[in-house]
Amino acid sequence: MSELANAASTPPVLVERTGDVVLWTLNNPAARNPISEAETVDALEAAIAAVNADPSVRVAILTGAGTAFSSGGNVKHMRDRIGMFGGSPAELRQGYRHGIQRIPKALYHCEIPTIAAVNGPAIGAGCDLALMCDMRIAARTATFAESFAKVGIIPGDGGAWLLPRAVGMARASEMAFTGEAIDAATALDWGLVSAVVEPDDLLDSARHLAARVAANPPQVLRMTKKLLREGQWQSLDSLLELSAALQAIAHQTDDHHEAVTALLERRPPHFTGH
């Protein structure tokens, strides 16, 4: 059975719901969880659309099966020039635009907070995939490489936009121009991740962070994420206008009333999303 056929025979992304938190697991450990196959792009896009449409989901965690987070593009497919790596320059351009580039767009517009639980190497587009998430926790064994230059290509999935926003232009340039990997400790020092934990503790740590986030009103989480996204490019005046509009909505929610009441009564709040 070919790699493409085998990939199609197993779910490319596993989805597991626990309470108000969903876990997405890239599910091709034999190939180190590449994200360049159409099936994986479709599955990630569908998983994100599902949580956007479900107000009862508050946080998503993204991780990889096996020992790697994601190898990014499938290098064997690059060699063989198949899948999104085949065709003329015009066809390749469309392959990127209508293939892997759908992932950063989908994650950018994911309405709920997202956590990357980076369990191992995050290479090339796999590094960028972690950067597409709002928060990142790494296992001590994780590594990060903006390694496109090492295989003679450029960051084709938004890494040149994502990486400088995470680590600053100088460090992003070093990673992109050398293509060399950094370890988890360096990623923590550079601000690429917010915590480094032992591998066996990774998912528990991600779930703990997810629970801390999910403890807050779900609609407020979605609106706050919208403001953080818009604040990356809007002027202060424009963002203040949007903030005022969303704040007017927030003040009218049952969850706002419950939050204030619980605070004054010195009890834990119970949020319903209304």
PDB file of C-alpha atoms in Angstrom:
ATOM      1  CA  MET A   1       0.000   0.000   0.000  1.00  0.00           C
ATOM      2  CA  SER A   2       1.368   3.456  -0.923  1.00  0.00           C
ATOM      3  CA  GLU A   3       1.918   6.204   1.631  1.00  0.00           C
ATOM      4  CA  LEU A   4      -0.942   8.209   0.156  1.00  0.00           C
ATOM      5  CA  ALA A   5      -3.317   5.242   0.301  1.00  0.00           C
ATOM      6  CA  ASN A   6      -2.245   4.340   3.815  1.00  0.00           C
ATOM      7  CA  ALA A   7      -2.776   7.920   4.986  1.00  0.00           C
ATOM      8  CA  ALA A   8      -6.289   7.829   3.564  1.00  0.00           C
ATOM      9  CA  SER A   9      -7.117   4.597   5.407  1.00  0.00           C
ATOM     10  CA  THR A  10      -6.588   6.015   8.910  1.00  0.00           C
ATOM     11  CA  PRO A  11      -8.001   9.202  10.459  1.00  0.00           C
ATOM     12  CA  PRO A  12      -5.396  11.915   9.843  1.00  0.00           C
ATOM     13  CA  VAL A  13      -6.539  13.835  12.928  1.00  0.00           C
ATOM     14  CA  LEU A  14      -8.030  12.250  16.041  1.00  0.00           C
ATOM     15  CA  VAL A  15     -10.630  14.349  17.866  1.00  0.00           C
ATOM     16  CA  GLU A  16     -11.322  13.702  21.535  1.00  0.00           C
ATOM     17  CA  ARG A  17     -13.758  15.776  23.587  1.00  0.00           C
ATOM     18  CA  THR A  18     -13.474  15.961  27.388  1.00  0.00           C
ATOM     19  CA  GLY A  19     -15.971  18.341  28.901  1.00  0.00           C
ATOM     20  CA  ASP A  20     -15.504  21.737  27.304  1.00  0.00           C
ATOM     21  CA  VAL A  21     -12.008  20.988  25.975  1.00  0.00           C
ATOM     22  CA  VAL A  22     -11.234  19.254  22.664  1.00  0.00           C
ATOM     23  CA  LEU A  23      -7.965  17.455  21.867  1.00  0.00           C
ATOM     24  CA  TRP A  24      -6.760  17.285  18.265  1.00  0.00           C
ATOM     25  CA  THR A  25      -4.016  14.720  17.623  1.00  0.00           C
ATOM     26  CA  LEU A  26      -2.131  14.546  14.328  1.00  0.00           C
ATOM     27  CA  ASN A  27      -2.302  10.840  13.579  1.00  0.00           C
ATOM     28  CA  ASN A  28       0.454   9.763  11.222  1.00  0.00           C
ATOM     29  CA  PRO A  29       3.281   8.886  13.625  1.00  0.00           C
ATOM     30  CA  ALA A  30       5.054   6.579  11.156  1.00  0.00           C
ATOM     31  CA  ALA A  31       5.755   9.607   8.930  1.00  0.00           C
ATOM     32  CA  ARG A  32       6.179  11.953  11.918  1.00  0.00           C
ATOM     33  CA  ASN A  33       2.845  13.678  11.390  1.00  0.00           C
ATOM     34  CA  PRO A  34       3.330  15.717   8.211  1.00  0.00           C
ATOM     35  CA  ILE A  35       0.609  18.252   7.441  1.00  0.00           C
ATOM     36  CA  SER A  36       1.057  18.562   3.679  1.00  0.00           C
ATOM     37  CA  GLU A  37      -1.426  15.833   2.683  1.00  0.00           C
ATOM     38  CA  ALA A  38      -4.857  16.963   1.515  1.00  0.00           C
ATOM     39  CA  GLU A  39      -6.549  14.621   3.987  1.00  0.00           C
ATOM     40  CA  THR A  40      -4.795  16.244   6.932  1.00  0.00           C
ATOM     41  CA  VAL A  41      -5.585  19.742   5.703  1.00  0.00           C
ATOM     42  CA  ASP A  42      -9.232  18.767   5.283  1.00  0.00           C
ATOM     43  CA  ALA A  43      -9.371  17.151   8.722  1.00  0.00           C
ATOM     44  CA  LEU A  44      -7.823  20.107  10.542  1.00  0.00           C
ATOM     45  CA  GLU A  45     -10.066  22.548   8.715  1.00  0.00           C
ATOM     46  CA  ALA A  46     -13.127  20.455   9.579  1.00  0.00           C
ATOM     47  CA  ALA A  47     -12.126  20.133  13.240  1.00  0.00           C
ATOM     48  CA  ILE A  48     -11.720  23.900  13.522  1.00  0.00           C
ATOM     49  CA  ALA A  49     -15.027  24.581  11.769  1.00  0.00           C
ATOM     50  CA  ALA A  50     -16.737  22.200  14.190  1.00  0.00           C
ATOM     51  CA  VAL A  51     -15.556  24.065  17.311  1.00  0.00           C
ATOM     52  CA  ASN A  52     -16.378  27.424  15.748  1.00  0.00           C
ATOM     53  CA  ALA A  53     -19.946  26.207  15.330  1.00  0.00           C
ATOM     54  CA  ASP A  54     -20.194  24.676  18.818  1.00  0.00           C
ATOM     55  CA  PRO A  55     -20.415  27.289  21.604  1.00  0.00           C
ATOM     56  CA  SER A  56     -20.036  24.601  24.275  1.00  0.00           C
ATOM     57  CA  VAL A  57     -16.359  24.029  23.333  1.00  0.00           C
ATOM     58  CA  ARG A  58     -14.078  26.492  25.125  1.00  0.00           C
ATOM     59  CA  VAL A  59     -10.469  25.430  24.412  1.00  0.00           C
ATOM     60  CA  ALA A  60      -8.631  23.208  21.920  1.00  0.00           C
ATOM     61  CA  ILE A  61      -5.313  21.382  22.401  1.00  0.00           C
ATOM     62  CA  LEU A  62      -3.254  20.310  19.373  1.00  0.00           C
ATOM     63  CA  THR A  63      -0.573  17.621  19.648  1.00  0.00           C
ATOM     64  CA  GLY A  64       1.039  14.842  17.647  1.00  0.00           C
ATOM     65  CA  ALA A  65       0.871  11.066  17.942  1.00  0.00           C
ATOM     66  CA  GLY A  66       4.115   9.235  18.605  1.00  0.00           C
ATOM     67  CA  THR A  67       7.441  10.942  19.240  1.00  0.00           C
ATOM     68  CA  ALA A  68       7.105  13.927  16.883  1.00  0.00           C
ATOM     69  CA  PHE A  69       4.786  16.907  16.911  1.00  0.00           C
ATOM     70  CA  SER A  70       4.973  17.412  13.143  1.00  0.00           C
ATOM     71  CA  SER A  71       7.598  17.055  10.441  1.00  0.00           C
ATOM     72  CA  GLY A  72       5.805  19.686   8.366  1.00  0.00           C
ATOM     73  CA  GLY A  73       5.949  18.800   4.682  1.00  0.00           C
ATOM     74  CA  ASN A  74       6.409  15.199   3.599  1.00  0.00           C
ATOM     75  CA  VAL A  75       9.986  15.151   2.272  1.00  0.00           C
ATOM     76  CA  LYS A  76       9.470  11.866   0.392  1.00  0.00           C
ATOM     77  CA  HIS A  77       6.589  13.477  -1.485  1.00  0.00           C
ATOM     78  CA  MET A  78       8.850  16.453  -2.260  1.00  0.00           C
ATOM     79  CA  ARG A  79      11.428  14.047  -3.689  1.00  0.00           C
ATOM     80  CA  ASP A  80       8.834  12.217  -5.764  1.00  0.00           C
ATOM     81  CA  ARG A  81       6.994  15.443  -6.668  1.00  0.00           C
ATOM     82  CA  ILE A  82       3.600  14.053  -5.781  1.00  0.00           C
ATOM     83  CA  GLY A  83       0.623  15.460  -3.914  1.00  0.00           C
ATOM     84  CA  MET A  84       0.925  19.200  -3.322  1.00  0.00           C
ATOM     85  CA  PHE A  85       4.581  19.064  -4.450  1.00  0.00           C
ATOM     86  CA  GLY A  86       3.855  18.012  -8.013  1.00  0.00           C
ATOM     87  CA  GLY A  87       3.080  19.932 -11.186  1.00  0.00           C
ATOM     88  CA  SER A  88       4.140  23.116 -12.926  1.00  0.00           C
ATOM     89  CA  PRO A  89       4.997  26.305 -11.026  1.00  0.00           C
ATOM     90  CA  ALA A  90       1.421  27.529 -11.535  1.00  0.00           C
ATOM     91  CA  GLU A  91       0.045  24.233 -10.235  1.00  0.00           C
ATOM     92  CA  LEU A  92       2.407  24.269  -7.252  1.00  0.00           C
ATOM     93  CA  ARG A  93       1.287  27.791  -6.376  1.00  0.00           C
ATOM     94  CA  GLN A  94      -2.323  26.718  -6.408  1.00  0.00           C
ATOM     95  CA  GLY A  95      -1.401  23.598  -4.460  1.00  0.00           C
ATOM     96  CA  TYR A  96      -0.061  25.731  -1.637  1.00  0.00           C
ATOM     97  CA  ARG A  97      -2.879  28.281  -1.753  1.00  0.00           C
ATOM     98  CA  HIS A  98      -5.621  25.677  -1.743  1.00  0.00           C
ATOM     99  CA  GLY A  99      -3.724  23.123   0.334  1.00  0.00           C
ATOM    100  CA  ILE A 100      -1.470  23.713   3.322  1.00  0.00           C
ATOM    101  CA  GLN A 101      -2.161  27.464   3.453  1.00  0.00           C
ATOM    102  CA  ARG A 102      -5.720  26.669   4.486  1.00  0.00           C
ATOM    103  CA  ILE A 103      -4.338  25.554   7.873  1.00  0.00           C
ATOM    104  CA  PRO A 104      -2.946  28.935   9.039  1.00  0.00           C
ATOM    105  CA  LYS A 105      -6.095  30.637   7.808  1.00  0.00           C
ATOM    106  CA  ALA A 106      -8.321  28.183   9.663  1.00  0.00           C
ATOM    107  CA  LEU A 107      -6.322  28.384  12.898  1.00  0.00           C
ATOM    108  CA  TYR A 108      -6.111  32.169  12.677  1.00  0.00           C
ATOM    109  CA  HIS A 109      -9.890  32.294  12.482  1.00  0.00           C
ATOM    110  CA  CYS A 110     -10.454  29.582  15.081  1.00  0.00           C
ATOM    111  CA  GLU A 111     -12.746  31.319  17.544  1.00  0.00           C
ATOM    112  CA  ILE A 112     -11.618  29.514  20.693  1.00  0.00           C
ATOM    113  CA  PRO A 113      -8.215  29.645  22.410  1.00  0.00           C
ATOM    114  CA  THR A 114      -5.787  27.000  21.159  1.00  0.00           C
ATOM    115  CA  ILE A 115      -2.841  25.323  22.884  1.00  0.00           C
ATOM    116  CA  ALA A 116      -0.044  23.507  21.069  1.00  0.00           C
ATOM    117  CA  ALA A 117       1.259  20.634  23.191  1.00  0.00           C
ATOM    118  CA  VAL A 118       4.562  20.097  21.394  1.00  0.00           C
ATOM    119  CA  ASN A 119       5.563  16.542  22.224  1.00  0.00           C
ATOM    120  CA  GLY A 120       8.652  16.253  20.005  1.00  0.00           C
ATOM    121  CA  PRO A 121      10.301  17.769  16.924  1.00  0.00           C
ATOM    122  CA  ALA A 122       8.319  20.567  15.269  1.00  0.00           C
ATOM    123  CA  ILE A 123      10.068  20.947  11.935  1.00  0.00           C
ATOM    124  CA  GLY A 124       9.422  23.385   9.080  1.00  0.00           C
ATOM    125  CA  ALA A 125       5.692  23.704   8.664  1.00  0.00           C
ATOM    126  CA  GLY A 126       5.408  21.734  11.917  1.00  0.00           C
ATOM    127  CA  CYS A 127       7.177  24.573  13.722  1.00  0.00           C
ATOM    128  CA  ASP A 128       4.823  27.018  12.047  1.00  0.00           C
ATOM    129  CA  LEU A 129       1.846  24.875  13.054  1.00  0.00           C
ATOM    130  CA  ALA A 130       2.801  25.313  16.702  1.00  0.00           C
ATOM    131  CA  LEU A 131       3.105  29.056  16.104  1.00  0.00           C
ATOM    132  CA  MET A 132      -0.409  29.124  14.654  1.00  0.00           C
ATOM    133  CA  CYS A 133      -1.752  28.248  18.100  1.00  0.00           C
ATOM    134  CA  ASP A 134      -2.356  30.912  20.753  1.00  0.00           C
ATOM    135  CA  MET A 135      -0.326  29.203  23.482  1.00  0.00           C
ATOM    136  CA  ARG A 136       2.472  26.653  23.384  1.00  0.00           C
ATOM    137  CA  ILE A 137       3.777  24.141  25.926  1.00  0.00           C
ATOM    138  CA  ALA A 138       6.746  21.948  25.026  1.00  0.00           C
ATOM    139  CA  ALA A 139       8.040  18.646  26.271  1.00  0.00           C
ATOM    140  CA  ARG A 140      11.684  18.780  27.320  1.00  0.00           C
ATOM    141  CA  THR A 141      12.455  16.614  24.267  1.00  0.00           C
ATOM    142  CA  ALA A 142      10.813  18.997  21.781  1.00  0.00           C
ATOM    143  CA  THR A 143      12.812  20.866  19.172  1.00  0.00           C
ATOM    144  CA  PHE A 144      11.806  23.657  16.801  1.00  0.00           C
ATOM    145  CA  ALA A 145      13.274  24.327  13.365  1.00  0.00           C
ATOM    146  CA  GLU A 146      12.291  26.829  10.691  1.00  0.00           C
ATOM    147  CA  SER A 147      14.138  24.482   8.380  1.00  0.00           C
ATOM    148  CA  PHE A 148      12.809  25.317   4.912  1.00  0.00           C
ATOM    149  CA  ALA A 149      16.207  26.508   3.661  1.00  0.00           C
ATOM    150  CA  LYS A 150      17.650  23.086   4.489  1.00  0.00           C
ATOM    151  CA  VAL A 151      15.439  21.530   1.798  1.00  0.00           C
ATOM    152  CA  GLY A 152      15.847  24.400  -0.660  1.00  0.00           C
ATOM    153  CA  ILE A 153      12.460  26.062  -0.240  1.00  0.00           C
ATOM    154  CA  ILE A 154      10.986  29.062   1.583  1.00  0.00           C
ATOM    155  CA  PRO A 155       8.442  29.196   4.419  1.00  0.00           C
ATOM    156  CA  GLY A 156       5.334  28.594   2.340  1.00  0.00           C
ATOM    157  CA  ASP A 157       2.729  28.394   5.071  1.00  0.00           C
ATOM    158  CA  GLY A 158       3.011  31.762   6.791  1.00  0.00           C
ATOM    159  CA  GLY A 159       6.120  31.180   8.895  1.00  0.00           C
ATOM    160  CA  ALA A 160       7.645  34.498   7.810  1.00  0.00           C
ATOM    161  CA  TRP A 161       4.592  36.213   9.353  1.00  0.00           C
ATOM    162  CA  LEU A 162       4.245  33.997  12.405  1.00  0.00           C
ATOM    163  CA  LEU A 163       7.812  33.515  13.640  1.00  0.00           C
ATOM    164  CA  PRO A 164       8.877  37.174  14.042  1.00  0.00           C
ATOM    165  CA  ARG A 165       5.730  37.823  16.067  1.00  0.00           C
ATOM    166  CA  ALA A 166       6.735  35.055  18.463  1.00  0.00           C
ATOM    167  CA  VAL A 167      10.482  35.566  18.899  1.00  0.00           C
ATOM    168  CA  GLY A 168      11.316  38.910  17.297  1.00  0.00           C
ATOM    169  CA  MET A 169      12.851  39.625  13.898  1.00  0.00           C
ATOM    170  CA  ALA A 170      16.504  38.936  14.767  1.00  0.00           C
ATOM    171  CA  ARG A 171      15.879  35.486  16.248  1.00  0.00           C
ATOM    172  CA  ALA A 172      13.333  34.653  13.547  1.00  0.00           C
ATOM    173  CA  SER A 173      15.920  35.583  10.940  1.00  0.00           C
ATOM    174  CA  GLU A 174      18.524  33.374  12.611  1.00  0.00           C
ATOM    175  CA  MET A 175      16.146  30.409  12.628  1.00  0.00           C
ATOM    176  CA  ALA A 176      15.001  30.959   9.034  1.00  0.00           C
ATOM    177  CA  PHE A 177      18.411  31.720   7.529  1.00  0.00           C
ATOM    178  CA  THR A 178      20.280  28.877   9.252  1.00  0.00           C
ATOM    179  CA  GLY A 179      17.429  26.373   9.244  1.00  0.00           C
ATOM    180  CA  GLU A 180      18.914  24.986  12.445  1.00  0.00           C
ATOM    181  CA  ALA A 181      16.842  23.581  15.310  1.00  0.00           C
ATOM    182  CA  ILE A 182      16.594  25.065  18.778  1.00  0.00           C
ATOM    183  CA  ASP A 183      15.851  22.955  21.837  1.00  0.00           C
ATOM    184  CA  ALA A 184      12.957  23.397  24.239  1.00  0.00           C
ATOM    185  CA  ALA A 185      15.017  25.358  26.768  1.00  0.00           C
ATOM    186  CA  THR A 186      16.025  27.872  24.099  1.00  0.00           C
ATOM    187  CA  ALA A 187      12.433  28.065  22.854  1.00  0.00           C
ATOM    188  CA  LEU A 188      11.374  28.949  26.393  1.00  0.00           C
ATOM    189  CA  ASP A 189      14.116  31.567  26.732  1.00  0.00           C
ATOM    190  CA  TRP A 190      13.134  33.127  23.401  1.00  0.00           C
ATOM    191  CA  GLY A 191       9.418  33.215  24.240  1.00  0.00           C
ATOM    192  CA  LEU A 192       8.420  30.708  21.585  1.00  0.00           C
ATOM    193  CA  VAL A 193       6.820  28.562  24.304  1.00  0.00           C
ATOM    194  CA  SER A 194       5.507  29.506  27.742  1.00  0.00           C
ATOM    195  CA  ALA A 195       6.476  26.310  29.595  1.00  0.00           C
ATOM    196  CA  VAL A 196       8.700  23.247  29.262  1.00  0.00           C
ATOM    197  CA  VAL A 197       7.716  20.049  31.058  1.00  0.00           C
ATOM    198  CA  GLU A 198       8.724  16.413  31.168  1.00  0.00           C
ATOM    199  CA  PRO A 199       7.291  14.391  28.246  1.00  0.00           C
ATOM    200  CA  ASP A 200       5.031  12.314  30.485  1.00  0.00           C
ATOM    201  CA  ASP A 201       3.572  15.500  31.961  1.00  0.00           C
ATOM    202  CA  LEU A 202       2.898  17.302  28.682  1.00  0.00           C
ATOM    203  CA  LEU A 203      -0.764  16.508  28.090  1.00  0.00           C
ATOM    204  CA  ASP A 204      -1.640  16.897  31.762  1.00  0.00           C
ATOM    205  CA  SER A 205       0.043  20.308  31.732  1.00  0.00           C
ATOM    206  CA  ALA A 206      -1.807  21.299  28.557  1.00  0.00           C
ATOM    207  CA  ARG A 207      -5.097  20.132  30.037  1.00  0.00           C
ATOM    208  CA  HIS A 208      -4.384  22.080  33.232  1.00  0.00           C
ATOM    209  CA  LEU A 209      -3.779  25.240  31.199  1.00  0.00           C
ATOM    210  CA  ALA A 210      -6.908  24.522  29.165  1.00  0.00           C
ATOM    211  CA  ALA A 211      -8.936  24.164  32.370  1.00  0.00           C
ATOM    212  CA  ARG A 212      -7.634  27.505  33.648  1.00  0.00           C
ATOM    213  CA  VAL A 213      -8.738  29.133  30.404  1.00  0.00           C
ATOM    214  CA  ALA A 214     -12.040  27.263  30.190  1.00  0.00           C
ATOM    215  CA  ALA A 215     -12.949  28.432  33.702  1.00  0.00           C
ATOM    216  CA  ASN A 216     -13.884  31.786  32.168  1.00  0.00           C
ATOM    217  CA  PRO A 217     -17.066  32.737  30.255  1.00  0.00           C
ATOM    218  CA  PRO A 218     -16.906  31.086  26.814  1.00  0.00           C
ATOM    219  CA  GLN A 219     -18.307  33.996  24.813  1.00  0.00           C
ATOM    220  CA  VAL A 220     -15.880  36.362  26.527  1.00  0.00           C
ATOM    221  CA  LEU A 221     -13.017  34.040  25.564  1.00  0.00           C
ATOM    222  CA  ARG A 222     -14.089  34.161  21.922  1.00  0.00           C
ATOM    223  CA  MET A 223     -14.477  37.925  21.925  1.00  0.00           C
ATOM    224  CA  THR A 224     -11.148  38.435  23.697  1.00  0.00           C
ATOM    225  CA  LYS A 225      -9.429  36.246  21.100  1.00  0.00           C
ATOM    226  CA  LYS A 226     -11.027  38.324  18.353  1.00  0.00           C
ATOM    227  CA  LEU A 227      -9.618  41.495  19.913  1.00  0.00           C
ATOM    228  CA  LEU A 228      -6.147  39.988  20.249  1.00  0.00           C
ATOM    229  CA  ARG A 229      -6.223  38.975  16.583  1.00  0.00           C
ATOM    230  CA  GLU A 230      -7.491  42.345  15.358  1.00  0.00           C
ATOM    231  CA  GLY A 231      -5.007  44.168  17.575  1.00  0.00           C
ATOM    232  CA  GLN A 232      -2.142  42.720  15.536  1.00  0.00           C
ATOM    233  CA  TRP A 233      -2.918  45.018  12.642  1.00  0.00           C
ATOM    234  CA  GLN A 234      -5.619  47.551  13.520  1.00  0.00           C
ATOM    235  CA  SER A 235      -4.914  51.061  14.755  1.00  0.00           C
ATOM    236  CA  LEU A 236      -5.574  51.808  18.414  1.00  0.00           C
ATOM    237  CA  ASP A 237      -8.616  53.904  17.512  1.00  0.00           C
ATOM    238  CA  SER A 238     -10.108  51.095  15.419  1.00  0.00           C
ATOM    239  CA  LEU A 239      -9.454  48.509  18.110  1.00  0.00           C
ATOM    240  CA  LEU A 240     -11.027  50.718  20.772  1.00  0.00           C
ATOM    241  CA  GLU A 241     -14.174  51.028  18.637  1.00  0.00           C
ATOM    242  CA  LEU A 242     -14.365  47.245  18.248  1.00  0.00           C
ATOM    243  CA  SER A 243     -13.662  46.795  21.960  1.00  0.00           C
ATOM    244  CA  ALA A 244     -16.518  49.141  22.863  1.00  0.00           C
ATOM    245  CA  ALA A 245     -18.927  47.236  20.628  1.00  0.00           C
ATOM    246  CA  LEU A 246     -17.948  43.829  21.985  1.00  0.00           C
ATOM    247  CA  GLN A 247     -17.931  45.148  25.550  1.00  0.00           C
ATOM    248  CA  ALA A 248     -21.528  46.292  25.138  1.00  0.00           C
ATOM    249  CA  ILE A 249     -22.417  42.712  24.235  1.00  0.00           C
ATOM    250  CA  ALA A 250     -20.397  41.268  27.118  1.00  0.00           C
ATOM    251  CA  HIS A 251     -22.137  43.497  29.678  1.00  0.00           C
ATOM    252  CA  GLN A 252     -25.518  42.117  28.621  1.00  0.00           C
ATOM    253  CA  THR A 253     -24.637  38.435  29.045  1.00  0.00           C
ATOM    254  CA  ASP A 254     -25.865  36.229  31.855  1.00  0.00           C
ATOM    255  CA  ASP A 255     -22.263  35.152  32.405  1.00  0.00           C
ATOM    256  CA  HIS A 256     -21.196  38.728  33.191  1.00  0.00           C
ATOM    257  CA  HIS A 257     -23.964  38.986  35.791  1.00  0.00           C
ATOM    258  CA  GLU A 258     -22.962  35.594  37.206  1.00  0.00           C
ATOM    259  CA  ALA A 259     -19.271  36.586  37.360  1.00  0.00           C
ATOM    260  CA  VAL A 260     -19.985  39.786  39.268  1.00  0.00           C
ATOM    261  CA  THR A 261     -22.484  38.093  41.598  1.00  0.00           C
ATOM    262  CA  ALA A 262     -20.118  35.211  42.347  1.00  0.00           C
ATOM    263  CA  LEU A 263     -17.269  37.636  43.031  1.00  0.00           C
ATOM    264  CA  LEU A 264     -19.353  39.624  45.492  1.00  0.00           C
ATOM    265  CA  GLU A 265     -20.706  36.459  47.120  1.00  0.00           C
ATOM    266  CA  ARG A 266     -17.205  34.983  47.271  1.00  0.00           C
ATOM    267  CA  ARG A 267     -18.165  31.734  45.563  1.00  0.00           C
ATOM    268  CA  PRO A 268     -17.039  29.974  42.366  1.00  0.00           C
ATOM    269  CA  PRO A 269     -18.977  31.142  39.313  1.00  0.00           C
ATOM    270  CA  HIS A 270     -20.946  28.856  37.015  1.00  0.00           C
ATOM    271  CA  PHE A 271     -20.874  29.978  33.399  1.00  0.00           C
ATOM    272  CA  THR A 272     -23.331  28.780  30.779  1.00  0.00           C
ATOM    273  CA  GLY A 273     -22.250  30.698  27.679  1.00  0.00           C
ATOM    274  CA  HIS A 274     -25.346  32.888  27.729  1.00  0.00           C
TER     275      HIS A 274
END
